[in-house]
Coordinates of C-alpha atoms in Angstrom, one line a residue:
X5 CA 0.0 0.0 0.0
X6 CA 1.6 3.2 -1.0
X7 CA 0.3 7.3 -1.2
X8 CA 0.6 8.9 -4.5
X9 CA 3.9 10.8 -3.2
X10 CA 5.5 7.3 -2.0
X11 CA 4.2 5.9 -5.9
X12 CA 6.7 8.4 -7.5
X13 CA 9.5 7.1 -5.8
X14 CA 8.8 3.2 -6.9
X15 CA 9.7 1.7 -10.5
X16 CA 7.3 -1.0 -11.0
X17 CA 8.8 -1.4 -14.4
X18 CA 11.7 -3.2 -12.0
X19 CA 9.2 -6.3 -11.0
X20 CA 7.3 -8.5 -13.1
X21 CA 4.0 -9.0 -11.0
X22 CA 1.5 -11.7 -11.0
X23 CA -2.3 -11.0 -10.9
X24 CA -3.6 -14.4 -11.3
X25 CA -4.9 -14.8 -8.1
X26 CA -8.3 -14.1 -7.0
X27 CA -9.8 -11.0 -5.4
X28 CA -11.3 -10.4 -2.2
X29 CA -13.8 -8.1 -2.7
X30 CA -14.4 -5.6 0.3
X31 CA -16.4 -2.6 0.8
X32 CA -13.6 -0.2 0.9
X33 CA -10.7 -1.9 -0.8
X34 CA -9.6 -4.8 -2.8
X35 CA -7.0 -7.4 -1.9
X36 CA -5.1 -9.3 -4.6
X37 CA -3.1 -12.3 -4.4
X38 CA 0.8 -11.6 -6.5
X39 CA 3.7 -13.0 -6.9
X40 CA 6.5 -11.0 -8.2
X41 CA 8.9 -13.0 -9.9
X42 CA 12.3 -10.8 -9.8
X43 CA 12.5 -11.5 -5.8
X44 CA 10.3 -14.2 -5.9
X45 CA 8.0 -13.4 -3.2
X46 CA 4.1 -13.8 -2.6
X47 CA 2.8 -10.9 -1.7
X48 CA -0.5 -8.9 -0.9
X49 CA -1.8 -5.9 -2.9
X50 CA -4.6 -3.9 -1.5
X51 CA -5.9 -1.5 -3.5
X52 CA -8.3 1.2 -2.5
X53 CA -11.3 2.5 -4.3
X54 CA -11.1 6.2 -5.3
X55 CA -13.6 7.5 -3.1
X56 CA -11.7 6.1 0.2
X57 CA -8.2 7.7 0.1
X58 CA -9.2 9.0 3.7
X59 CA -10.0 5.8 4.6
X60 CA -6.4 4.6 3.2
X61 CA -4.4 7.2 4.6
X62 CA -5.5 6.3 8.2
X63 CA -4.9 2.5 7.5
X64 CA -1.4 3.1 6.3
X65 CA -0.6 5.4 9.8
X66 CA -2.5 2.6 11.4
X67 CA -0.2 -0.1 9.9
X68 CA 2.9 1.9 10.2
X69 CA 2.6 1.6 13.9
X70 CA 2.1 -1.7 14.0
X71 CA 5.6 -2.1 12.6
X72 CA 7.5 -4.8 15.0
X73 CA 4.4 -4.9 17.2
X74 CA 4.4 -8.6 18.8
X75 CA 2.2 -11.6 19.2
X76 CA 2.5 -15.1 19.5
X77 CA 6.0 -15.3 18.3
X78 CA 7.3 -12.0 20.2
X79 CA 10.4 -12.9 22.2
X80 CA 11.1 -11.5 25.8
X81 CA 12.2 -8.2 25.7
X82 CA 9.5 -7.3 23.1
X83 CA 7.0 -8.0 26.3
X84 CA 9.2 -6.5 29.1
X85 CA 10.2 -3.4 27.0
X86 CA 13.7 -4.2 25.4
X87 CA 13.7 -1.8 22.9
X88 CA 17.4 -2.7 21.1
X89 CA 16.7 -5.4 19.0
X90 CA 17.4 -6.3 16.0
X91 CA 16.9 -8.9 12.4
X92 CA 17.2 -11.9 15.3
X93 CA 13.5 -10.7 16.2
X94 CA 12.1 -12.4 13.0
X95 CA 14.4 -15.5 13.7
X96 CA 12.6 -16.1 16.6
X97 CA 9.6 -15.9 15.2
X98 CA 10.5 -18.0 12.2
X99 CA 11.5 -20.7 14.8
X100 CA 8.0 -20.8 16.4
X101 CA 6.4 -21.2 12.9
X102 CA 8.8 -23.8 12.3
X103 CA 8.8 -25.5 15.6
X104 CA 4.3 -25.3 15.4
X105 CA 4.8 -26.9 11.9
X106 CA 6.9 -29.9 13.1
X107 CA 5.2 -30.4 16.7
X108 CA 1.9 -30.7 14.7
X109 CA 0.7 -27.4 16.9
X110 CA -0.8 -23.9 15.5
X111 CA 1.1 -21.8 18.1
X112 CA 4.2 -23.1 19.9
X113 CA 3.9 -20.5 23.1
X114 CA 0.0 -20.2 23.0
X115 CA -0.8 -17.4 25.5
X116 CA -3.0 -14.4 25.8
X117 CA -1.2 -12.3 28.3
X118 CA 2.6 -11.5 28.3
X119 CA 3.8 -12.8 31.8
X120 CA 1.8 -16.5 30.6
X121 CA 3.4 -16.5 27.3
X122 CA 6.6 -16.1 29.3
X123 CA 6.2 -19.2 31.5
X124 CA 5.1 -20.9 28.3
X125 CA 8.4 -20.3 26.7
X126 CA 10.5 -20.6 30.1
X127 CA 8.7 -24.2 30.6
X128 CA 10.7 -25.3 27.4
X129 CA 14.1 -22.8 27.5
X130 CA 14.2 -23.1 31.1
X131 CA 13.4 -20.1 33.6
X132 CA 16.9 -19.5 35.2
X133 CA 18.4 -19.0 31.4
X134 CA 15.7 -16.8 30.9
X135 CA 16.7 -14.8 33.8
X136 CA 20.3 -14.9 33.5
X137 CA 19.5 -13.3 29.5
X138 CA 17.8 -10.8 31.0
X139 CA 20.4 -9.4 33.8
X140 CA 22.7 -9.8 30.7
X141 CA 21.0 -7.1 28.9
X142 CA 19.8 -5.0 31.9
X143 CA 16.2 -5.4 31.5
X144 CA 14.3 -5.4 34.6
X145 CA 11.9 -7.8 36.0
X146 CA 9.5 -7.9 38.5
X147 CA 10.1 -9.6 41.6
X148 CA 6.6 -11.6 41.7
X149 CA 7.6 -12.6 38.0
X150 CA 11.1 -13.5 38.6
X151 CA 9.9 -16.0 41.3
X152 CA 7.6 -17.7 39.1
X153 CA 9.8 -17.5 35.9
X154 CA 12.7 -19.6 38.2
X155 CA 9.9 -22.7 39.0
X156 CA 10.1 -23.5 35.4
X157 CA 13.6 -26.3 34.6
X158 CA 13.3 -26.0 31.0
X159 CA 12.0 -29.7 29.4
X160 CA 13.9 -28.6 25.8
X161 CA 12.2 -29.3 22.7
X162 CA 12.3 -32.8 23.0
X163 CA 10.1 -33.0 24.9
X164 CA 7.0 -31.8 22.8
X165 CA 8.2 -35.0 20.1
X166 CA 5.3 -37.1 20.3
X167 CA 4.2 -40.4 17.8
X168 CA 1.9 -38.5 15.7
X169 CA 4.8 -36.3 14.6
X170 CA 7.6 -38.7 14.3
X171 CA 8.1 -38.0 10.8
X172 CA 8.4 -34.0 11.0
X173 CA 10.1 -34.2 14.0
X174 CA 13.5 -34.8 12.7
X175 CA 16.7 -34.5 15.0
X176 CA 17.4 -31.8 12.2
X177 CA 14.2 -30.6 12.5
X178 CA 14.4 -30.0 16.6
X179 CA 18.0 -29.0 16.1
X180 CA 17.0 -26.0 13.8
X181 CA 13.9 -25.0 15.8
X182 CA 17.0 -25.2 19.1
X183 CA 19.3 -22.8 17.5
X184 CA 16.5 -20.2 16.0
X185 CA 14.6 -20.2 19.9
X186 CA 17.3 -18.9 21.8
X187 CA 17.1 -16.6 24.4
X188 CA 20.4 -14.5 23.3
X189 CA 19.3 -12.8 20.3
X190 CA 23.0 -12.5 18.9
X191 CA 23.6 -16.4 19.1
X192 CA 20.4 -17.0 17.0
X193 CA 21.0 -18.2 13.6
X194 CA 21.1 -15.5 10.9
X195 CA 18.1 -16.4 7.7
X196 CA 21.5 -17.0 5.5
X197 CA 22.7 -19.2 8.3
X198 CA 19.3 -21.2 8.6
X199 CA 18.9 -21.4 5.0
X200 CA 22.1 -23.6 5.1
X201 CA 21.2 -25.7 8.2
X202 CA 20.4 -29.6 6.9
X203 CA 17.3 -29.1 7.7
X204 CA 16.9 -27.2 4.0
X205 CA 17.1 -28.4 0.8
X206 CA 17.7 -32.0 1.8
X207 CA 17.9 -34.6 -0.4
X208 CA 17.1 -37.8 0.4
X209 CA 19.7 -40.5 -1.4
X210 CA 19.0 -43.8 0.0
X211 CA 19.1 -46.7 -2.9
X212 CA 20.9 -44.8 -5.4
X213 CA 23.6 -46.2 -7.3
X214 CA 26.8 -45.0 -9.2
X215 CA 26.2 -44.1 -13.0
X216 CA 29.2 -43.7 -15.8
X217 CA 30.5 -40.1 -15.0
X218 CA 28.1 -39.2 -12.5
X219 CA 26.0 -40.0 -9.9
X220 CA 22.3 -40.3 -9.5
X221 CA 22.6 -38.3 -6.3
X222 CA 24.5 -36.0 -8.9
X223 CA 21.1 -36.3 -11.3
X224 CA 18.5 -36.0 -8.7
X225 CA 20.4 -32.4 -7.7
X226 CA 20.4 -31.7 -11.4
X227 CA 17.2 -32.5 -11.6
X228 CA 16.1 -30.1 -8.6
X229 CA 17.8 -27.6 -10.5
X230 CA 16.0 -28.3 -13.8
X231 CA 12.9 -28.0 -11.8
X232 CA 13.3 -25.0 -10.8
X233 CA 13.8 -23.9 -14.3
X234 CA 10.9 -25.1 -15.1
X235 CA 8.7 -23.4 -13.1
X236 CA 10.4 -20.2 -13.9
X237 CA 12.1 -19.2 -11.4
X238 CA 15.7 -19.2 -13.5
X239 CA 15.7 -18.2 -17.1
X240 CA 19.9 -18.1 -17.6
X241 CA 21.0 -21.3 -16.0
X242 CA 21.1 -24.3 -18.6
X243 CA 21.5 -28.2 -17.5
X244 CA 22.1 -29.5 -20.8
X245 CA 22.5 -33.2 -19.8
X246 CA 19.1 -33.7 -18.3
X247 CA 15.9 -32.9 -20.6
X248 CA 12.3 -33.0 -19.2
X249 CA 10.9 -33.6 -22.2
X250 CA 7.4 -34.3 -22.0
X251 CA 4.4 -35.0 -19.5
X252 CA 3.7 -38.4 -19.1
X253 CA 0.4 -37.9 -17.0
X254 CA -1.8 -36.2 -14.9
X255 CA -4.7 -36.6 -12.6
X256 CA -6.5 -35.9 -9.4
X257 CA -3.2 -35.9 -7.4
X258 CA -0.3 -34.5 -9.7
X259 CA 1.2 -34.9 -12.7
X260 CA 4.3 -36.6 -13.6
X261 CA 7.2 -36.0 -16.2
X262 CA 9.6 -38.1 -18.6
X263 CA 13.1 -37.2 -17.6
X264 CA 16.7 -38.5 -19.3
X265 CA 19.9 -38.1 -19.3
X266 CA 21.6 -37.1 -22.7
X267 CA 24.2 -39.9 -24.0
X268 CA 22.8 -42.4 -21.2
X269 CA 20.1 -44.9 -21.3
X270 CA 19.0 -43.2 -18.2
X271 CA 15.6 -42.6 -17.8
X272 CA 13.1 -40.9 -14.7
X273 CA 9.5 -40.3 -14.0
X274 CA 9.6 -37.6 -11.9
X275 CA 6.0 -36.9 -10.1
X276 CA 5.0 -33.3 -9.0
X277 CA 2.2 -33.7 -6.1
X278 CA -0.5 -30.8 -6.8
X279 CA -1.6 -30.1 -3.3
X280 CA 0.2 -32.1 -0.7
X281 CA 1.9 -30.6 3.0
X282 CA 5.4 -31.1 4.4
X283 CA 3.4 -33.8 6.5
X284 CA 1.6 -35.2 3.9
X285 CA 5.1 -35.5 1.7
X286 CA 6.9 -36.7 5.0
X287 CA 4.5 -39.8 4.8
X288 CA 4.6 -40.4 1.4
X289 CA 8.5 -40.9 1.3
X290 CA 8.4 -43.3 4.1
X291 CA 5.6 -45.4 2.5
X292 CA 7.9 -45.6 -0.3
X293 CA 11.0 -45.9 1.5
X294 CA 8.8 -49.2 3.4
X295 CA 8.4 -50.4 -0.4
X296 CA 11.7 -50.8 -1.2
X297 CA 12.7 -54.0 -2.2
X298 CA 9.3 -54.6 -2.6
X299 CA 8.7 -57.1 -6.0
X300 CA 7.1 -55.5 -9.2
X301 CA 6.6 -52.3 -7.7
X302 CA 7.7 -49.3 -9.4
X303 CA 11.9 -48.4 -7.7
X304 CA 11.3 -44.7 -5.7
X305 CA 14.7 -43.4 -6.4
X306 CA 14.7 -40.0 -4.0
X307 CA 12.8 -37.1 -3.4
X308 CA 13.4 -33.0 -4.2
X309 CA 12.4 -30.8 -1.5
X310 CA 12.4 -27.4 -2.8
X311 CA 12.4 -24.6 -0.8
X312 CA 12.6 -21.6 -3.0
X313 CA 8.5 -20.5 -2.9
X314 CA 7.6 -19.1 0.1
X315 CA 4.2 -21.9 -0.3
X316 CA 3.3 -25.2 0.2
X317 CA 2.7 -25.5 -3.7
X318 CA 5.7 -26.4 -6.2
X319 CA 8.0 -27.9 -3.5
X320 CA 7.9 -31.5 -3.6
X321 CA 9.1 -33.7 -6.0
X322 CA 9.6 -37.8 -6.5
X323 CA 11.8 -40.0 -8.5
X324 CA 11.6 -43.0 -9.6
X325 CA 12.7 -45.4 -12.4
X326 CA 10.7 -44.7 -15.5
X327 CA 8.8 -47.9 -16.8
X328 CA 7.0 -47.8 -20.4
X329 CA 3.9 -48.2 -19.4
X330 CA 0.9 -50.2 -22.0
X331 CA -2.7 -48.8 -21.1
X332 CA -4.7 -51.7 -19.6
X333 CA -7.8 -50.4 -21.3
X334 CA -6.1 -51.0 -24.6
X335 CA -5.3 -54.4 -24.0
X336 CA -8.3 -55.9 -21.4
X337 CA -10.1 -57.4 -24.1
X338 CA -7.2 -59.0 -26.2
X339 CA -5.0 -60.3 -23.6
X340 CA -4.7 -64.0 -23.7
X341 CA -4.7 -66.3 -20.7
X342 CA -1.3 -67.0 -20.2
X343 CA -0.6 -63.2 -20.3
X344 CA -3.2 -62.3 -18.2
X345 CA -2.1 -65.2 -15.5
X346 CA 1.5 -63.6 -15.2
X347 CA 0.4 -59.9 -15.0
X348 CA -2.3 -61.1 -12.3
X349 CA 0.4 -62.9 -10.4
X350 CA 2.7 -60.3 -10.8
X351 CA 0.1 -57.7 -9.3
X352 CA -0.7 -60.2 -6.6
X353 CA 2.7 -60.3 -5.6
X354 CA 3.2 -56.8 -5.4
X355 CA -0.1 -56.4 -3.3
X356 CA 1.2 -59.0 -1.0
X357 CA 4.3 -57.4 -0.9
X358 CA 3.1 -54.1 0.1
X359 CA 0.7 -55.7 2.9
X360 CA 3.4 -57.7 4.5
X361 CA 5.0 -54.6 5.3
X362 CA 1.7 -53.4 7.1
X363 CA 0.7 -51.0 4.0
X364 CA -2.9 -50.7 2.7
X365 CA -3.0 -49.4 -1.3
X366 CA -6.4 -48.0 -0.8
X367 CA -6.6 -47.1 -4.9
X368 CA -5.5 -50.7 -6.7
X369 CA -6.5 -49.7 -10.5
X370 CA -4.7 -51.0 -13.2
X371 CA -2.5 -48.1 -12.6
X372 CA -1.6 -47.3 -8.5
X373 CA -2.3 -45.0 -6.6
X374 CA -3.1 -43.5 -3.3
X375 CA -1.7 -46.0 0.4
X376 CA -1.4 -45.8 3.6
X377 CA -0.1 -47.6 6.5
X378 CA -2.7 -50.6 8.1
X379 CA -3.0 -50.0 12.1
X380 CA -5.5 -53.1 13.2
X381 CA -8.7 -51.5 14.8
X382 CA -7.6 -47.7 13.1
X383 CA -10.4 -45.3 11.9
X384 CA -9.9 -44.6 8.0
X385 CA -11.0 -41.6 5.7
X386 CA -13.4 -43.3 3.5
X387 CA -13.0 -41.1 0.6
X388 CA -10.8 -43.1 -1.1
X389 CA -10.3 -45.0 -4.6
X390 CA -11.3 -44.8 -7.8
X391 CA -14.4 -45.3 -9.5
X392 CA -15.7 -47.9 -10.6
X393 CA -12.9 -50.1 -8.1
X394 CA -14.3 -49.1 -4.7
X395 CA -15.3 -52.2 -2.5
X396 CA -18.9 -52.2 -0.7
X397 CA -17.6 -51.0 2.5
X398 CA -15.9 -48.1 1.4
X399 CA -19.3 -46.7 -0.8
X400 CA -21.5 -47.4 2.8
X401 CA -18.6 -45.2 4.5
X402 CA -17.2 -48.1 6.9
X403 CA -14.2 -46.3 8.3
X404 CA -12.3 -49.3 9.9
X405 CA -11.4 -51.4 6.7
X406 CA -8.2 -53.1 6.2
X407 CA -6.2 -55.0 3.8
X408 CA -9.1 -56.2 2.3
X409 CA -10.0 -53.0 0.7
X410 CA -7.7 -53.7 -1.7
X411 CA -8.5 -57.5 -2.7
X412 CA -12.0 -56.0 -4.1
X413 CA -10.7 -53.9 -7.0
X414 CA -8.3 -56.8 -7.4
X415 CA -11.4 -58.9 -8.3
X416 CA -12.2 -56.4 -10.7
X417 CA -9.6 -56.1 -12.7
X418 CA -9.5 -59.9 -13.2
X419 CA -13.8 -60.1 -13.7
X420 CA -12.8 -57.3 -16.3
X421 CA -10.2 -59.5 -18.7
X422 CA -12.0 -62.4 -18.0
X423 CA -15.5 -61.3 -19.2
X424 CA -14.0 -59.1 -21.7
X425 CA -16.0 -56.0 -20.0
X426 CA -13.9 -52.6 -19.7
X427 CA -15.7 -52.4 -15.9
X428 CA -17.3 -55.1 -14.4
X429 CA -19.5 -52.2 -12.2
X430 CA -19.7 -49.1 -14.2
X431 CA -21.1 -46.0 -12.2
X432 CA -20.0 -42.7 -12.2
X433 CA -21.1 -41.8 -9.0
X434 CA -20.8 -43.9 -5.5
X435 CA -24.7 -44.5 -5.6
X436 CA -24.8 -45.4 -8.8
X437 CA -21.9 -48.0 -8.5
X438 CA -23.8 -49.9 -5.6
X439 CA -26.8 -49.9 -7.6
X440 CA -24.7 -51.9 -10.0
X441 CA -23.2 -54.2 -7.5
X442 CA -26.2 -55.1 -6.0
X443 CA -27.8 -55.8 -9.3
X444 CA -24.8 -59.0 -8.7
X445 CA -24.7 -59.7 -5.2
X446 CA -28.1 -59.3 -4.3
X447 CA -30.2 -56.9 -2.2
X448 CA -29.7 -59.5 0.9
X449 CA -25.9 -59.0 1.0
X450 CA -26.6 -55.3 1.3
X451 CA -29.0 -55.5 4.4
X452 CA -27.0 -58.2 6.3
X453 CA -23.5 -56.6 5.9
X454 CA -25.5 -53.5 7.4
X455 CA -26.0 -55.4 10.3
X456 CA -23.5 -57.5 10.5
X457 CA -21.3 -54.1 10.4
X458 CA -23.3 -52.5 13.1
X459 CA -24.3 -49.6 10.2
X460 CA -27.9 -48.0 10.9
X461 CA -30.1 -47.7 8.7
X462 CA -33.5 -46.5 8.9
X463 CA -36.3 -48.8 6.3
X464 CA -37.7 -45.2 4.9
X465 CA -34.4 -44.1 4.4
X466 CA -32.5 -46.6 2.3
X467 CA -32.8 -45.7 -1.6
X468 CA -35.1 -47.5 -3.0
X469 CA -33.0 -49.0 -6.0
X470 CA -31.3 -50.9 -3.4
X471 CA -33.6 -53.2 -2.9
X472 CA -35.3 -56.3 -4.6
X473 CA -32.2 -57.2 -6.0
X474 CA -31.4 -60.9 -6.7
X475 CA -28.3 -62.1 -6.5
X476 CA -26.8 -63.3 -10.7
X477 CA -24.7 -66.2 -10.7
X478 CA -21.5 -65.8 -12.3
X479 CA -21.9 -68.1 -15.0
X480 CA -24.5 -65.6 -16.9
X481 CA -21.3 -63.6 -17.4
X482 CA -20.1 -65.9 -20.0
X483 CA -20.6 -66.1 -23.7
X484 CA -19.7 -67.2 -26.9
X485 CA -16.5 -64.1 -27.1
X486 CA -14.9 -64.9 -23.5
X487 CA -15.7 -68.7 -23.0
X488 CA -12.0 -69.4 -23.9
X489 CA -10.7 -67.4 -21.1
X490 CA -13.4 -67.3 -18.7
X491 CA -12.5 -70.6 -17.4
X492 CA -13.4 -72.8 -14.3
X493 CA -10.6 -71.6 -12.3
X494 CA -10.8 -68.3 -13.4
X495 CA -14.5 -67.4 -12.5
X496 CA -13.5 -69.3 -9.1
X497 CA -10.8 -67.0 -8.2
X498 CA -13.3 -64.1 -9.2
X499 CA -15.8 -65.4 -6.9
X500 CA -13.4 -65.6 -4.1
X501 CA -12.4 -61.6 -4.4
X502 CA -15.5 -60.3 -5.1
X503 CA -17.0 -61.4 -2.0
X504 CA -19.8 -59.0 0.0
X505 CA -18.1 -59.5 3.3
X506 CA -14.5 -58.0 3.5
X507 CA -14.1 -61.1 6.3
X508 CA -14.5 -63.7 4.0
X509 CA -12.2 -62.1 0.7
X510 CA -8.9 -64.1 0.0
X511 CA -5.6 -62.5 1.0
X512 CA -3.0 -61.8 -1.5
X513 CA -0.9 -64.4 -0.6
X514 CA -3.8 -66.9 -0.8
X515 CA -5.0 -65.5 -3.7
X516 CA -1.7 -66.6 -5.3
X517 CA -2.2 -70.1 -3.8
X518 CA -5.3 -70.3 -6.0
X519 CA -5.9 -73.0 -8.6
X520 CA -5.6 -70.5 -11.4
X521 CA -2.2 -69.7 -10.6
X522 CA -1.1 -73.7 -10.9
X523 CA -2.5 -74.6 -13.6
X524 CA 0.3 -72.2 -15.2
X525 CA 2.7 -74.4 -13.6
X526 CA 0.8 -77.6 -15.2
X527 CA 1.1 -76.0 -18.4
X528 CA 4.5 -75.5 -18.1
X529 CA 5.5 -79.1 -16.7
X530 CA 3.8 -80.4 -19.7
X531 CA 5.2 -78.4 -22.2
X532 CA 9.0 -79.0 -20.6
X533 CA 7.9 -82.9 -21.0
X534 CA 6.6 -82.7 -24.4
X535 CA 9.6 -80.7 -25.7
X536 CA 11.9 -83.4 -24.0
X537 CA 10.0 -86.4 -25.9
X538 CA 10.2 -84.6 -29.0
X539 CA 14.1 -84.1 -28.5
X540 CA 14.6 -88.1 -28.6

């Protein structure tokens, strides 16, 4: 905000602003959302309407005293009157944003009146510290105040880490928060001195091998770089030996990129999450980090955390081994039974793989998606999947499901190839999709998994194309086009997925136990014998 006399002395030719924001629409003013790219910073404009530059004028006098005024993040000798401080002000304050972010709390010393927010901060720096900083720089403190301040020990930081925020509570983590929350204000950490703390810019380079004249640590910096070029935020530098060439999807969640490296036959996808937090991120990397080793599931390579934007948005980014990928909806129809036995099996391993490490999928498609780590017992958000793969629990909003969430779109995608049908339940909305499974299972299944799962339901207030539903046996699902591969053991394992109950769905590893999956090895034996005989 500016008066017309401060406007003269401002080039705004010198920034390159932003407007793409919305507007909040006032009765006096307008603010607008803007990035300016030159210094790269978000910022507010508010602009007034012609017939309130009164109004404006005693807003900016307003503001301008407000300059340095504390509140939550004040440090001590804002409250008891130190007047001769300096840039370490902000560093405290950065420290409680940071130190709220990673203890999973809004406001780390969360107090209303000074001499409270005072024991709140002593409780964790220690009172007798706090004391001996104040003698240090002459401020004075009341005598009622001292005695209480000196109660307090000081627990430290590490004593706020609790389970739920394990992950963002990194010993770098508490050890920046440590050095930024200091009662000295010159022993503080300077911004340039943070910004090069390990707590920044980390890379994480677990499982990544040596390449010819370079590293992939050495690619997934480049790579951070090239990023950042990118989104335009450098237009000189260039990183010739790594080209983001194209976009190799996008969806609900983000959108991923083909990356190479020139005169290699090294390839990348590397995914952009579109609105994830540092939490959210945190969580993903150790779900993949538990997948490592994991069989026929797609190798996470490392992660980008990039700090430039002063949001949440266009920070995070994942690598992982690129893998040409054949669209299942291309191929559902034609795939023969010995192909679609080996890609099953392969996906059932995989499955099994990520459930023996205690990790639900939550979005098994013929592409993956979204996971999340199984507690037994646990509450789940039920706005999950993808339609038309969500399993009967999940569309009647049963919050504790487990690993068996992920066997029913399993069932699915075989019913899918083996009927030749490009959904075996097509709905494009949640209600819709249950119509269509109970058209199959049967109105019955409905009612008693309702009270078999302890969900109420009033008569009047169940939908009425719910009910009278009887159940279809599977065989009306063959014909004349899928008989071939719509076999015996194949409808079997079908009917063994696709089961009402979550309780009484195969497992993955049982599902690879099945029939279908040995008869593979039958063929095989017979062919080995056959080829033998005709050898003599």
């Amino acid at each position: 905000m500016a008066n017309s006399s401060q406007l003269k002395s401002i080039n705004f030719e010198d920034f390159k602003f932003d407007f793409s924001g919305g507007d909040v629409i006032g009765h006096y003013a307008i603010d607008r959302p803007v990035f300016e790219w030159k210094s790269r910073r978000f910022l507010k404009v508010k602009v007034f309407k012609e017939d309130n530059r009164e109004r404006a004028e005693k807003e900016m006098r307003f503001l301008r005293k407000l300059q340095g005024c504390p509140y939550f993040y004040a440090i001590f000798g804002h409250i008891r009157g130190f007047e001769k401080y300096d840039y370490a002000v902000d560093m405290w304050a950065a420290g409680c944003i940071l130190a709220g972010s990673i203890f999973h709390t809004k406001r780390i010393f969360n107090a209303k009146e000074d001499h409270k927010q005072l024991f709140k901060i002593a409780n964790i720096l220690g009172g007798k510290e706090l004391l001996d900083s104040a003698r240090e720089y002459e401020i004075a403190v009341d005598k009622e105040l001292e005695r209480n301040i000196r109660k307090f020990k000081g627990l430290g930081f590490q004593s706020l880490k609790r389970k739920y925020c394990e992950i963002t509570a990194t010993e770098e983590a508490i050890d920046l928060v440590e050095k930024l929350l200091v009662y000295d204000h010159k022993k503080r950490l300077t911004a340039k001195e943070a910004l090069n703390h390990p707590y920044f810019s980390k890379i994480h380079k677990e499982n990544l091998g040596e390449m010819e004249g370079t590293t992939k640590d050495t690619i997934v910096e480049q790579l951070s770089d090239l990023i950042n070029k990118q989104l335009s935020i450098s237009e000189e530098d260039n990183y010739p030996e790594i080209d983001i060439s194209r976009e190799l999807g996008s969806g609900t969640y983000g959108v991923v990129y083909y990356a190479s490296v020139a005169r290699s036959n090294y390839e990348f996808a590397v995914k952009h999450p579109f609105t994830i937090s540092q939490i959210g991120f945190a969580r993903k990397i150790k779900i993949l980090d538990a997948l490592k080793g994991c069989p026929n599931v797609n190798r996470f390579l490392g992660s980008i955390i990039w700090d430039t934007f002063c949001s949440l948005q266009n920070t995070f980014f994942l690598v992982f081994e690129y893998v040409n990928e054949t669209s299942w909806y291309a191929i559902y129809d034609k795939i023969s039974s010995e192909e679609l036995r080996n890609y099953l099996r392969q996906m059932f391993t995989a499955l099994d793989g990520c459930h023996s490490r205690g990790i639900m999928h939550c979005d098994i498609k013929p592409n993956w998606g979204l996971s999340t780590f199984y507690e037994e017992n646990a509450f789940y958000n039920t706005g999950i999947g993808s339609i038309p793969y969500l399993s009967p629990e999940l569309l009647l909003n049963y919050p504790k499901y487990n690993y068996s969430v992920d066997i029913w779109p399993m069932g699915c995608i075989v019913a899918s190839a083996i009927f030749r049908k490009k959904f075996l339940f097509d709905g494009t909305r949640q209600d819709y999709l249950l119509e269509e499974i109970l058209k199959v299972f049967g109105s019955e299944c409905f009612l008693q998994f309702c009270r078999d799962y302890h969900i109420n339901i009033h008569p009047e207030q169940v939908d009425r194309r719910y009910l009278g539903h009887q159940r279809k046996d599977w065989s009306k699902f063959i014909t004349d086009e899928n008989r071939e591969i719509a076999t015996a053991e194949a409808v079997d394992l079908v009917k063994k997925l696709l089961v009402f109950d979550p309780r009484q769905r195969l497992t993955a590893k049982q599902a690879l136990k099945h029939d279908y999956f040995k008869l593979t090895l039958r063929t095989t034996s017979i062919q080995v014998a056959t080829q033998k005989l005709q050898n003599k």
